[in-house]
Amino acid sequence: MPDTGITDILVSEDQIKEIVKRLGAEVTEHYRNTERELVVIGLLRGSFVFMADLVREIKLPMVMDFMTVSSYGDGTVSSGDVKIIMDLDTSIEGRDVLLVEDIVDTGNTFSKVIRMLQNRNPNSLKICTFLNKPECRTADVEIDFCGMDIPNEFVVGYGLDYAQLYRNLPYIGIKGQ
Ligand code: IMP
Ligand code: MG
C-alpha cells in the first residue's frame, strides 16, 4: 500500500456513524414543527460526504443546495480571504436554513458566509459542522449542531482534503508533516 502520510486515526468509521446519527436526530427534533421544508446548504467541496450522510438521518422534508467559497487555496494556512465561487440557486428569503460545514477552524470562512446569507433575510439560519477546532477560533461563530471538538491538528478524510487529496478516506485521519 502506498504511504498515505496519515499518522493516526482520529475519528473511526463507526464513530462517524454514531455522530451523524446523533446530529440527524438533533436537527430533526429542532425543526420538528417547522411549517415549510428546510433548506440544507452545503459548503463545497469539503462538506459533501458529511452532508450526504447527514441528510439521510434528518427525517424531515427538505431541499438541498450547495455553495462554493474560496478559503485556503491548496495549503494548510488560512489566507483570511473568502469569496463566492459558486452561489446558491435557491432563494432563502423567509426560509429555514441549515448550513452544513465539514470543519470550523478559525471561523473566518464561516462567519463571512453567515453574514452573506443573513443579508438574504432567511427566517432562520442554523449552523451544523462535523468537526470543530475551538483552539483555532479567531472569528465569532455560534455553532448550533456540532459533531465533535478536536485538537489543533490538520485532519483529512470524510470530505476533508490536503491539496485536494484524501477526501475519499472513510475516516478522519491526522495528516503528519
Ligand atoms: P476557517 O475559515 O479557518 O474556519 O477554515 C474553514 C475551512 O478550512 C474548512 O471548511 C476546511 O475546508 C479548511 N480546513 C480547516 N482546517 C482543516 C483541516 O484540519 N483539514 C482540512 N481542511 C481544513
Ligand atoms: Mg471547507
PDB file of C-alpha atoms and ligand atoms in Angstrom:
ATOM      1  CA  MET A   1       0.000   0.000   0.000  1.00  0.00           C
ATOM      2  CA  PRO A   2       1.349   3.496  -0.770  1.00  0.00           C
ATOM      3  CA  ASP A   3       2.322   5.660   2.194  1.00  0.00           C
ATOM      4  CA  THR A   4      -0.764   7.756   2.959  1.00  0.00           C
ATOM      5  CA  GLY A   5       1.019  10.156   5.318  1.00  0.00           C
ATOM      6  CA  ILE A   6      -1.724   9.538   7.882  1.00  0.00           C
ATOM      7  CA  THR A   7      -0.155   9.255  11.340  1.00  0.00           C
ATOM      8  CA  ASP A   8      -3.285   8.482  13.348  1.00  0.00           C
ATOM      9  CA  ILE A   9      -6.987   7.838  13.005  1.00  0.00           C
ATOM     10  CA  LEU A  10      -8.817  10.499  14.992  1.00  0.00           C
ATOM     11  CA  VAL A  11     -12.421   9.508  14.210  1.00  0.00           C
ATOM     12  CA  SER A  12     -13.166   5.975  13.027  1.00  0.00           C
ATOM     13  CA  GLU A  13     -15.902   4.967  10.592  1.00  0.00           C
ATOM     14  CA  ASP A  14     -18.003   3.622  13.452  1.00  0.00           C
ATOM     15  CA  GLN A  15     -17.614   6.831  15.452  1.00  0.00           C
ATOM     16  CA  ILE A  16     -18.561   8.860  12.380  1.00  0.00           C
ATOM     17  CA  LYS A  17     -21.772   6.849  12.001  1.00  0.00           C
ATOM     18  CA  GLU A  18     -22.722   7.430  15.637  1.00  0.00           C
ATOM     19  CA  ILE A  19     -22.002  11.157  15.440  1.00  0.00           C
ATOM     20  CA  VAL A  20     -24.009  11.606  12.235  1.00  0.00           C
ATOM     21  CA  LYS A  21     -26.958   9.690  13.683  1.00  0.00           C
ATOM     22  CA  ARG A  22     -26.945  11.894  16.777  1.00  0.00           C
ATOM     23  CA  LEU A  23     -26.715  15.099  14.720  1.00  0.00           C
ATOM     24  CA  GLY A  24     -29.533  13.946  12.432  1.00  0.00           C
ATOM     25  CA  ALA A  25     -31.728  13.292  15.462  1.00  0.00           C
ATOM     26  CA  GLU A  26     -30.894  16.704  16.974  1.00  0.00           C
ATOM     27  CA  VAL A  27     -31.680  18.509  13.728  1.00  0.00           C
ATOM     28  CA  THR A  28     -34.902  16.537  13.223  1.00  0.00           C
ATOM     29  CA  GLU A  29     -36.025  17.380  16.757  1.00  0.00           C
ATOM     30  CA  HIS A  30     -35.152  21.049  16.379  1.00  0.00           C
ATOM     31  CA  TYR A  31     -37.157  21.567  13.160  1.00  0.00           C
ATOM     32  CA  ARG A  32     -39.970  19.141  14.013  1.00  0.00           C
ATOM     33  CA  ASN A  33     -42.713  21.784  13.993  1.00  0.00           C
ATOM     34  CA  THR A  34     -41.419  23.911  11.130  1.00  0.00           C
ATOM     35  CA  GLU A  35     -44.141  24.557   8.569  1.00  0.00           C
ATOM     36  CA  ARG A  36     -42.154  24.811   5.365  1.00  0.00           C
ATOM     37  CA  GLU A  37     -39.441  22.432   4.234  1.00  0.00           C
ATOM     38  CA  LEU A  38     -35.914  23.010   5.443  1.00  0.00           C
ATOM     39  CA  VAL A  39     -33.208  24.349   3.110  1.00  0.00           C
ATOM     40  CA  VAL A  40     -29.977  22.449   3.720  1.00  0.00           C
ATOM     41  CA  ILE A  41     -26.927  24.192   2.275  1.00  0.00           C
ATOM     42  CA  GLY A  42     -23.550  22.521   1.932  1.00  0.00           C
ATOM     43  CA  LEU A  43     -20.294  24.375   1.507  1.00  0.00           C
ATOM     44  CA  LEU A  44     -18.315  22.654  -1.223  1.00  0.00           C
ATOM     45  CA  ARG A  45     -16.201  20.832  -1.528  1.00  0.00           C
ATOM     46  CA  GLY A  46     -15.449  19.668   1.993  1.00  0.00           C
ATOM     47  CA  SER A  47     -18.993  19.127   3.253  1.00  0.00           C
ATOM     48  CA  PHE A  48     -20.279  16.827   0.503  1.00  0.00           C
ATOM     49  CA  VAL A  49     -19.509  13.486   2.199  1.00  0.00           C
ATOM     50  CA  PHE A  50     -20.824  14.551   5.600  1.00  0.00           C
ATOM     51  CA  MET A  51     -23.887  16.201   4.089  1.00  0.00           C
ATOM     52  CA  ALA A  52     -24.760  13.073   2.087  1.00  0.00           C
ATOM     53  CA  ASP A  53     -24.788  11.065   5.316  1.00  0.00           C
ATOM     54  CA  LEU A  54     -26.417  13.758   7.441  1.00  0.00           C
ATOM     55  CA  VAL A  55     -29.432  14.402   5.203  1.00  0.00           C
ATOM     56  CA  ARG A  56     -30.306  10.703   5.351  1.00  0.00           C
ATOM     57  CA  GLU A  57     -30.515  10.978   9.134  1.00  0.00           C
ATOM     58  CA  ILE A  58     -32.777  14.045   9.051  1.00  0.00           C
ATOM     59  CA  LYS A  59     -36.343  12.777   8.948  1.00  0.00           C
ATOM     60  CA  LEU A  60     -37.969  15.917   7.568  1.00  0.00           C
ATOM     61  CA  PRO A  61     -38.908  17.326   4.162  1.00  0.00           C
ATOM     62  CA  MET A  62     -36.034  19.366   2.777  1.00  0.00           C
ATOM     63  CA  VAL A  63     -34.442  20.849  -0.286  1.00  0.00           C
ATOM     64  CA  MET A  64     -30.696  20.987  -0.754  1.00  0.00           C
ATOM     65  CA  ASP A  65     -28.335  23.392  -2.382  1.00  0.00           C
ATOM     66  CA  PHE A  66     -24.605  23.980  -2.484  1.00  0.00           C
ATOM     67  CA  MET A  67     -22.282  26.905  -2.474  1.00  0.00           C
ATOM     68  CA  THR A  68     -18.565  27.156  -3.123  1.00  0.00           C
ATOM     69  CA  VAL A  69     -16.481  29.765  -1.400  1.00  0.00           C
ATOM     70  CA  SER A  70     -12.744  30.034  -1.547  1.00  0.00           C
ATOM     71  CA  SER A  71     -10.747  29.967   1.634  1.00  0.00           C
ATOM     72  CA  TYR A  72      -7.439  28.158   1.858  1.00  0.00           C
ATOM     73  CA  GLY A  73      -6.210  27.534  -1.678  1.00  0.00           C
ATOM     74  CA  ASP A  74      -4.248  24.301  -1.602  1.00  0.00           C
ATOM     75  CA  GLY A  75      -2.255  24.837   1.571  1.00  0.00           C
ATOM     76  CA  THR A  76      -2.905  24.363   5.266  1.00  0.00           C
ATOM     77  CA  VAL A  77      -2.910  28.019   6.285  1.00  0.00           C
ATOM     78  CA  SER A  78      -5.966  30.263   6.014  1.00  0.00           C
ATOM     79  CA  SER A  79      -5.476  33.250   3.744  1.00  0.00           C
ATOM     80  CA  GLY A  80      -8.201  35.219   5.513  1.00  0.00           C
ATOM     81  CA  ASP A  81      -9.943  35.929   2.198  1.00  0.00           C
ATOM     82  CA  VAL A  82     -13.364  34.499   1.336  1.00  0.00           C
ATOM     83  CA  LYS A  83     -15.164  34.928  -1.957  1.00  0.00           C
ATOM     84  CA  ILE A  84     -18.159  33.243  -3.618  1.00  0.00           C
ATOM     85  CA  ILE A  85     -17.072  30.935  -6.454  1.00  0.00           C
ATOM     86  CA  MET A  86     -20.493  29.332  -6.987  1.00  0.00           C
ATOM     87  CA  ASP A  87     -23.655  30.783  -5.486  1.00  0.00           C
ATOM     88  CA  LEU A  88     -26.936  29.106  -4.485  1.00  0.00           C
ATOM     89  CA  ASP A  89     -29.745  28.506  -6.990  1.00  0.00           C
ATOM     90  CA  THR A  90     -32.307  28.667  -4.223  1.00  0.00           C
ATOM     91  CA  SER A  91     -33.764  31.834  -2.738  1.00  0.00           C
ATOM     92  CA  ILE A  92     -33.506  31.570   1.036  1.00  0.00           C
ATOM     93  CA  GLU A  93     -35.630  34.611   1.850  1.00  0.00           C
ATOM     94  CA  GLY A  94     -38.096  33.697   4.587  1.00  0.00           C
ATOM     95  CA  ARG A  95     -36.844  30.089   4.670  1.00  0.00           C
ATOM     96  CA  ASP A  96     -35.362  27.987   7.457  1.00  0.00           C
ATOM     97  CA  VAL A  97     -31.772  27.332   6.508  1.00  0.00           C
ATOM     98  CA  LEU A  98     -29.306  24.794   7.857  1.00  0.00           C
ATOM     99  CA  LEU A  99     -25.741  25.489   6.770  1.00  0.00           C
ATOM    100  CA  VAL A 100     -23.523  22.413   6.735  1.00  0.00           C
ATOM    101  CA  GLU A 101     -19.747  22.554   7.019  1.00  0.00           C
ATOM    102  CA  ASP A 102     -17.014  19.934   7.345  1.00  0.00           C
ATOM    103  CA  ILE A 103     -14.897  21.788   9.888  1.00  0.00           C
ATOM    104  CA  VAL A 104     -14.810  25.149  11.614  1.00  0.00           C
ATOM    105  CA  ASP A 105     -11.223  26.172  12.214  1.00  0.00           C
ATOM    106  CA  THR A 106     -10.535  29.905  12.549  1.00  0.00           C
ATOM    107  CA  GLY A 107     -14.213  30.534  11.769  1.00  0.00           C
ATOM    108  CA  ASN A 108     -13.156  33.106   9.211  1.00  0.00           C
ATOM    109  CA  THR A 109     -14.822  31.409   6.224  1.00  0.00           C
ATOM    110  CA  PHE A 110     -17.951  30.570   8.102  1.00  0.00           C
ATOM    111  CA  SER A 111     -18.510  33.945   9.744  1.00  0.00           C
ATOM    112  CA  LYS A 112     -18.318  35.620   6.328  1.00  0.00           C
ATOM    113  CA  VAL A 113     -20.647  33.104   4.680  1.00  0.00           C
ATOM    114  CA  ILE A 114     -23.099  33.501   7.558  1.00  0.00           C
ATOM    115  CA  ARG A 115     -23.068  37.276   7.133  1.00  0.00           C
ATOM    116  CA  MET A 116     -23.696  36.953   3.393  1.00  0.00           C
ATOM    117  CA  LEU A 117     -26.603  34.558   3.955  1.00  0.00           C
ATOM    118  CA  GLN A 118     -28.120  36.654   6.764  1.00  0.00           C
ATOM    119  CA  ASN A 119     -28.293  39.556   4.302  1.00  0.00           C
ATOM    120  CA  ARG A 120     -30.703  37.467   2.204  1.00  0.00           C
ATOM    121  CA  ASN A 121     -33.208  37.500   5.083  1.00  0.00           C
ATOM    122  CA  PRO A 122     -33.832  33.842   5.862  1.00  0.00           C
ATOM    123  CA  ASN A 123     -36.471  33.124   8.510  1.00  0.00           C
ATOM    124  CA  SER A 124     -33.770  31.304  10.481  1.00  0.00           C
ATOM    125  CA  LEU A 125     -30.165  30.251   9.917  1.00  0.00           C
ATOM    126  CA  LYS A 126     -28.527  27.456  11.902  1.00  0.00           C
ATOM    127  CA  ILE A 127     -25.051  26.021  11.655  1.00  0.00           C
ATOM    128  CA  CYS A 128     -24.068  22.375  11.617  1.00  0.00           C
ATOM    129  CA  THR A 129     -20.431  21.301  11.471  1.00  0.00           C
ATOM    130  CA  PHE A 130     -18.966  17.834  11.647  1.00  0.00           C
ATOM    131  CA  LEU A 131     -15.718  18.955  13.304  1.00  0.00           C
ATOM    132  CA  ASN A 132     -14.817  21.973  15.385  1.00  0.00           C
ATOM    133  CA  LYS A 133     -11.338  23.198  16.313  1.00  0.00           C
ATOM    134  CA  PRO A 134     -12.135  25.619  19.158  1.00  0.00           C
ATOM    135  CA  GLU A 135      -8.454  26.389  19.864  1.00  0.00           C
ATOM    136  CA  CYS A 136      -8.046  27.985  16.445  1.00  0.00           C
ATOM    137  CA  ARG A 137     -11.036  30.325  16.576  1.00  0.00           C
ATOM    138  CA  THR A 138     -10.379  33.952  15.671  1.00  0.00           C
ATOM    139  CA  ALA A 139     -13.839  34.903  14.339  1.00  0.00           C
ATOM    140  CA  ASP A 140     -17.082  34.729  16.260  1.00  0.00           C
ATOM    141  CA  VAL A 141     -19.164  31.754  15.092  1.00  0.00           C
ATOM    142  CA  GLU A 142     -22.067  30.253  17.001  1.00  0.00           C
ATOM    143  CA  ILE A 143     -22.372  26.560  16.178  1.00  0.00           C
ATOM    144  CA  ASP A 144     -25.838  25.075  16.693  1.00  0.00           C
ATOM    145  CA  PHE A 145     -25.101  21.423  15.898  1.00  0.00           C
ATOM    146  CA  CYS A 146     -21.547  20.157  16.395  1.00  0.00           C
ATOM    147  CA  GLY A 147     -20.273  16.659  15.674  1.00  0.00           C
ATOM    148  CA  MET A 148     -17.051  16.743  17.637  1.00  0.00           C
ATOM    149  CA  ASP A 149     -14.473  19.141  19.068  1.00  0.00           C
ATOM    150  CA  ILE A 150     -10.945  18.215  18.014  1.00  0.00           C
ATOM    151  CA  PRO A 151      -7.479  19.484  18.968  1.00  0.00           C
ATOM    152  CA  ASN A 152      -5.422  21.745  16.736  1.00  0.00           C
ATOM    153  CA  GLU A 153      -4.237  19.113  14.241  1.00  0.00           C
ATOM    154  CA  PHE A 154      -4.520  19.110  10.469  1.00  0.00           C
ATOM    155  CA  VAL A 155      -7.018  16.386   9.636  1.00  0.00           C
ATOM    156  CA  VAL A 156      -8.108  14.769   6.370  1.00  0.00           C
ATOM    157  CA  GLY A 157     -10.721  12.306   5.153  1.00  0.00           C
ATOM    158  CA  TYR A 158     -14.526  12.173   5.181  1.00  0.00           C
ATOM    159  CA  GLY A 159     -14.587  15.094   2.724  1.00  0.00           C
ATOM    160  CA  LEU A 160     -11.617  16.985   4.164  1.00  0.00           C
ATOM    161  CA  ASP A 161      -8.579  17.397   1.947  1.00  0.00           C
ATOM    162  CA  TYR A 162      -4.949  18.235   1.842  1.00  0.00           C
ATOM    163  CA  ALA A 163      -4.157  19.669  -1.616  1.00  0.00           C
ATOM    164  CA  GLN A 164      -7.464  18.110  -2.820  1.00  0.00           C
ATOM    165  CA  LEU A 165      -6.368  14.595  -1.811  1.00  0.00           C
ATOM    166  CA  TYR A 166      -7.750  12.272   0.901  1.00  0.00           C
ATOM    167  CA  ARG A 167     -11.391  13.403   0.661  1.00  0.00           C
ATOM    168  CA  ASN A 168     -12.445   9.795  -0.021  1.00  0.00           C
ATOM    169  CA  LEU A 169     -10.998   8.312   3.176  1.00  0.00           C
ATOM    170  CA  PRO A 170     -13.921   6.857   5.161  1.00  0.00           C
ATOM    171  CA  TYR A 171     -12.402   8.031   8.473  1.00  0.00           C
ATOM    172  CA  ILE A 172     -10.829  11.221   9.833  1.00  0.00           C
ATOM    173  CA  GLY A 173      -7.038  10.897   9.957  1.00  0.00           C
ATOM    174  CA  ILE A 174      -4.287  13.163  11.201  1.00  0.00           C
ATOM    175  CA  LYS A 175      -2.030  14.270   8.382  1.00  0.00           C
ATOM    176  CA  GLY A 176       1.608  14.246   9.509  1.00  0.00           C
ATOM    177  CA  GLN A 177       4.007  16.925   8.265  1.00  0.00           C
TER     178      GLN A 177
HETATM  179  P1  IMP B   1     -11.715  28.511   8.690  1.00  0.00           P
HETATM  180  O1  IMP B   1     -12.148  29.679   7.852  1.00  0.00           O
HETATM  181  O2  IMP B   1     -10.341  28.719   9.261  1.00  0.00           O
HETATM  182  O3  IMP B   1     -12.709  28.131   9.769  1.00  0.00           O
HETATM  183  O4  IMP B   1     -11.499  27.301   7.712  1.00  0.00           O
HETATM  184  C1  IMP B   1     -12.518  26.553   7.247  1.00  0.00           C
HETATM  185  C2  IMP B   1     -12.096  25.704   6.081  1.00  0.00           C
HETATM  186  O5  IMP B   1     -10.710  25.387   6.086  1.00  0.00           O
HETATM  187  C3  IMP B   1     -12.796  24.373   6.174  1.00  0.00           C
HETATM  188  O6  IMP B   1     -14.018  24.432   5.510  1.00  0.00           O
HETATM  189  C4  IMP B   1     -11.813  23.446   5.523  1.00  0.00           C
HETATM  190  O7  IMP B   1     -12.031  23.429   4.133  1.00  0.00           O
HETATM  191  C5  IMP B   1     -10.475  24.055   5.790  1.00  0.00           C
HETATM  192  N1  IMP B   1      -9.793  23.401   6.942  1.00  0.00           N
HETATM  193  C6  IMP B   1      -9.624  23.882   8.192  1.00  0.00           C
HETATM  194  N2  IMP B   1      -8.986  23.014   8.982  1.00  0.00           N
HETATM  195  C7  IMP B   1      -8.750  21.932   8.214  1.00  0.00           C
HETATM  196  C8  IMP B   1      -8.123  20.645   8.469  1.00  0.00           C
HETATM  197  O8  IMP B   1      -7.655  20.300   9.574  1.00  0.00           O
HETATM  198  N3  IMP B   1      -8.086  19.795   7.417  1.00  0.00           N
HETATM  199  C9  IMP B   1      -8.593  20.098   6.186  1.00  0.00           C
HETATM  200  N4  IMP B   1      -9.183  21.259   5.910  1.00  0.00           N
HETATM  201  C10 IMP B   1      -9.262  22.181   6.919  1.00  0.00           C
HETATM  202 MG    MG B   2     -14.424  23.667   3.537  1.00  0.00          MG
END
